[in-house]
Short mmCIF file of C-alpha atoms and ligand atoms in Angstrom, two decimals:
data_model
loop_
_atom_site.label_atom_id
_atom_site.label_comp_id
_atom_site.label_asym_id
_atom_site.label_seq_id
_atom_site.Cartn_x
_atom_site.Cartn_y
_atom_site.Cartn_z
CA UNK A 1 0.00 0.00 0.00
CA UNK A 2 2.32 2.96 -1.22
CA UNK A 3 -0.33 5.23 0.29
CA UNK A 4 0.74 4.99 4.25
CA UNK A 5 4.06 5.56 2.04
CA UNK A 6 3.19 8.95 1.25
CA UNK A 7 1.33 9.78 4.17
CA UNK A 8 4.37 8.53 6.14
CA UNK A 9 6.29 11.02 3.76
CA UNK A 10 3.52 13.99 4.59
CA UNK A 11 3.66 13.98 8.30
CA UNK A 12 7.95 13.92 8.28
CA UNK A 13 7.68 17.19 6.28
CA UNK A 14 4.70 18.63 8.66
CA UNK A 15 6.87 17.71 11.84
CA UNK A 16 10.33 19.35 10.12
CA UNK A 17 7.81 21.85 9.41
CA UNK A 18 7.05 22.19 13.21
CA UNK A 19 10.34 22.06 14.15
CA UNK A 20 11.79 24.65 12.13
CA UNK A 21 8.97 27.55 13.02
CA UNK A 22 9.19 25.91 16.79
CA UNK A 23 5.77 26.10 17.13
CA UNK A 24 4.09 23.83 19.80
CA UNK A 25 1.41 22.09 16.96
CA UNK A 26 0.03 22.40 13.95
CA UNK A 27 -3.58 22.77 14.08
CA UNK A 28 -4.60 22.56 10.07
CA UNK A 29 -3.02 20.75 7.10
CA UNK A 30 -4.46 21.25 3.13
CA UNK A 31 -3.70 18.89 0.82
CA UNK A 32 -3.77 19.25 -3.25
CA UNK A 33 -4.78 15.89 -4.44
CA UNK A 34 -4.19 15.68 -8.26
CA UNK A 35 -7.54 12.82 -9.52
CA UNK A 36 -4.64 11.18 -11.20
CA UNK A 37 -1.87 11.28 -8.96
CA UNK A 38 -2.75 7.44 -8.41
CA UNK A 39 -3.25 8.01 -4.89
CA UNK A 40 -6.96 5.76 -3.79
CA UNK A 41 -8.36 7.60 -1.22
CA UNK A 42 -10.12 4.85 1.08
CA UNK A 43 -6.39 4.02 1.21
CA UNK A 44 -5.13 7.33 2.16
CA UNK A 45 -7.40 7.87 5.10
CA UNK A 46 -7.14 4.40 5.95
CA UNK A 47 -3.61 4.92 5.95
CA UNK A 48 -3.74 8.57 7.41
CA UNK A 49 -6.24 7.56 10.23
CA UNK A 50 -3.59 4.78 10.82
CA UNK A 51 -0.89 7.11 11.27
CA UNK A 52 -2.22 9.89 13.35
CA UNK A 53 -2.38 8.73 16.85
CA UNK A 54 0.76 10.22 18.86
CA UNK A 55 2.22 11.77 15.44
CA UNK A 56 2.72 15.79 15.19
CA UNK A 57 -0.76 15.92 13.18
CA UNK A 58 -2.33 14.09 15.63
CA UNK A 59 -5.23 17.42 16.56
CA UNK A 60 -5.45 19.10 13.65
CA UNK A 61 -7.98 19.25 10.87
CA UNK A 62 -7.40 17.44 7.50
CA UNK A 63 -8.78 19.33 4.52
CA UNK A 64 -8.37 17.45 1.10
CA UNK A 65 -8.61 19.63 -2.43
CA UNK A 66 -8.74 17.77 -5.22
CA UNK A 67 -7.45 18.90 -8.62
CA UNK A 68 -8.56 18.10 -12.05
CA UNK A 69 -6.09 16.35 -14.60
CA UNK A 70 -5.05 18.16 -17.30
CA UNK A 71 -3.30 17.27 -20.39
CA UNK A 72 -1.63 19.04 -23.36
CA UNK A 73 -1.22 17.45 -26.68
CA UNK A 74 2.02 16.80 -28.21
CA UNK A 75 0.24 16.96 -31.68
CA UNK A 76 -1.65 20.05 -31.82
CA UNK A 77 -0.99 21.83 -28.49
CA UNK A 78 -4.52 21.51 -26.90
CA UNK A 79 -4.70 21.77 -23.52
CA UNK A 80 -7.76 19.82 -22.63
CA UNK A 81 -9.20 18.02 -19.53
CA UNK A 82 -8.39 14.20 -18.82
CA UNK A 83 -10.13 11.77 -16.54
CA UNK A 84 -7.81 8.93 -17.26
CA UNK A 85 -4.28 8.64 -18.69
CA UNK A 86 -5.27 7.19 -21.79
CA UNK A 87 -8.03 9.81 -23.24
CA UNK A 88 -7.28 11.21 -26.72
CA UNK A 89 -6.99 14.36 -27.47
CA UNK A 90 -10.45 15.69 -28.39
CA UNK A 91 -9.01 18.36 -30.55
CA UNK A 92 -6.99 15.79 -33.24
CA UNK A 93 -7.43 12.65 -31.67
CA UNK A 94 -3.97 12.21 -30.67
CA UNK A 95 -2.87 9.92 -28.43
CA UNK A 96 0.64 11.51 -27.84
CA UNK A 97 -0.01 13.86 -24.70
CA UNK A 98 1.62 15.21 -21.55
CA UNK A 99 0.09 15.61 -18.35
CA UNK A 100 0.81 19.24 -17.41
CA UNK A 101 -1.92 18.89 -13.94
CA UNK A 102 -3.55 16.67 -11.36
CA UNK A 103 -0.70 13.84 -11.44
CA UNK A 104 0.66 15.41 -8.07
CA UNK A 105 0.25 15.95 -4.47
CA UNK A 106 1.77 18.22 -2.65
CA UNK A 107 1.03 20.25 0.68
CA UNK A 108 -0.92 23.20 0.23
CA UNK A 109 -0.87 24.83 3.49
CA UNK A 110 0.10 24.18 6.74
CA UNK A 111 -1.70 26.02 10.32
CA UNK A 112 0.79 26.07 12.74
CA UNK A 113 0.47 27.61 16.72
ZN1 ZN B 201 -4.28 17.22 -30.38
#
């Protein structure tokens, strides 16, 4: 299950977070959630719930925003929306295209007292 991976991965950076402001906790975390970053999300709480007892993110409040794939074509240029990595592109019907959005996650903001 490579999500407790990366939640693993998310609470290190909150507590080096912590540690470097020296701030007593951190009460709010937002996270941008690309739709295909290939990250299930059962499996993310599952894994986050998992992780939280005792940890630095233990009271604060989890807010989750997802973001929409996007994909440019390598054919014609069109930037267009995706919902899976193998959608052509609706301008040519090219199959040759980069994702330029929603393949990440990455911390959005962090609330720390
Ligand atoms: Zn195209």
């Amino acid at each position: 299950m490579h999500e407790l991976t990366i939640v693993l991965n998310i609470f290190e950076i909150a507590g080096n977070q912590l540690k470097e402001h020296q701030g007593n906790k951190i009460d709010a975390i937002e996270l941008e959630i690309g739709l295909l970053a290939g990250i299930e999300m059962e499996a993310f709480h599952f894994a986050w719930n998992a992780a939280l007892p005792g940890s630095v993110l233990e009271d604060c409040s989890l807010k989750i925003n997802p973001v929409e794939a996007e994909a440019r074509c390598r054919h014609c240029h069109l930037e267009y929306d995706v919902s899976s990595l193998y959608d052509a592109c609706p301008g040519c019907g090219s199959f040759r295209s980069e994702l330029i959005r929603g393949k990440d996650l990455r911390i959005q903001s962090l609330v720390i007292s």
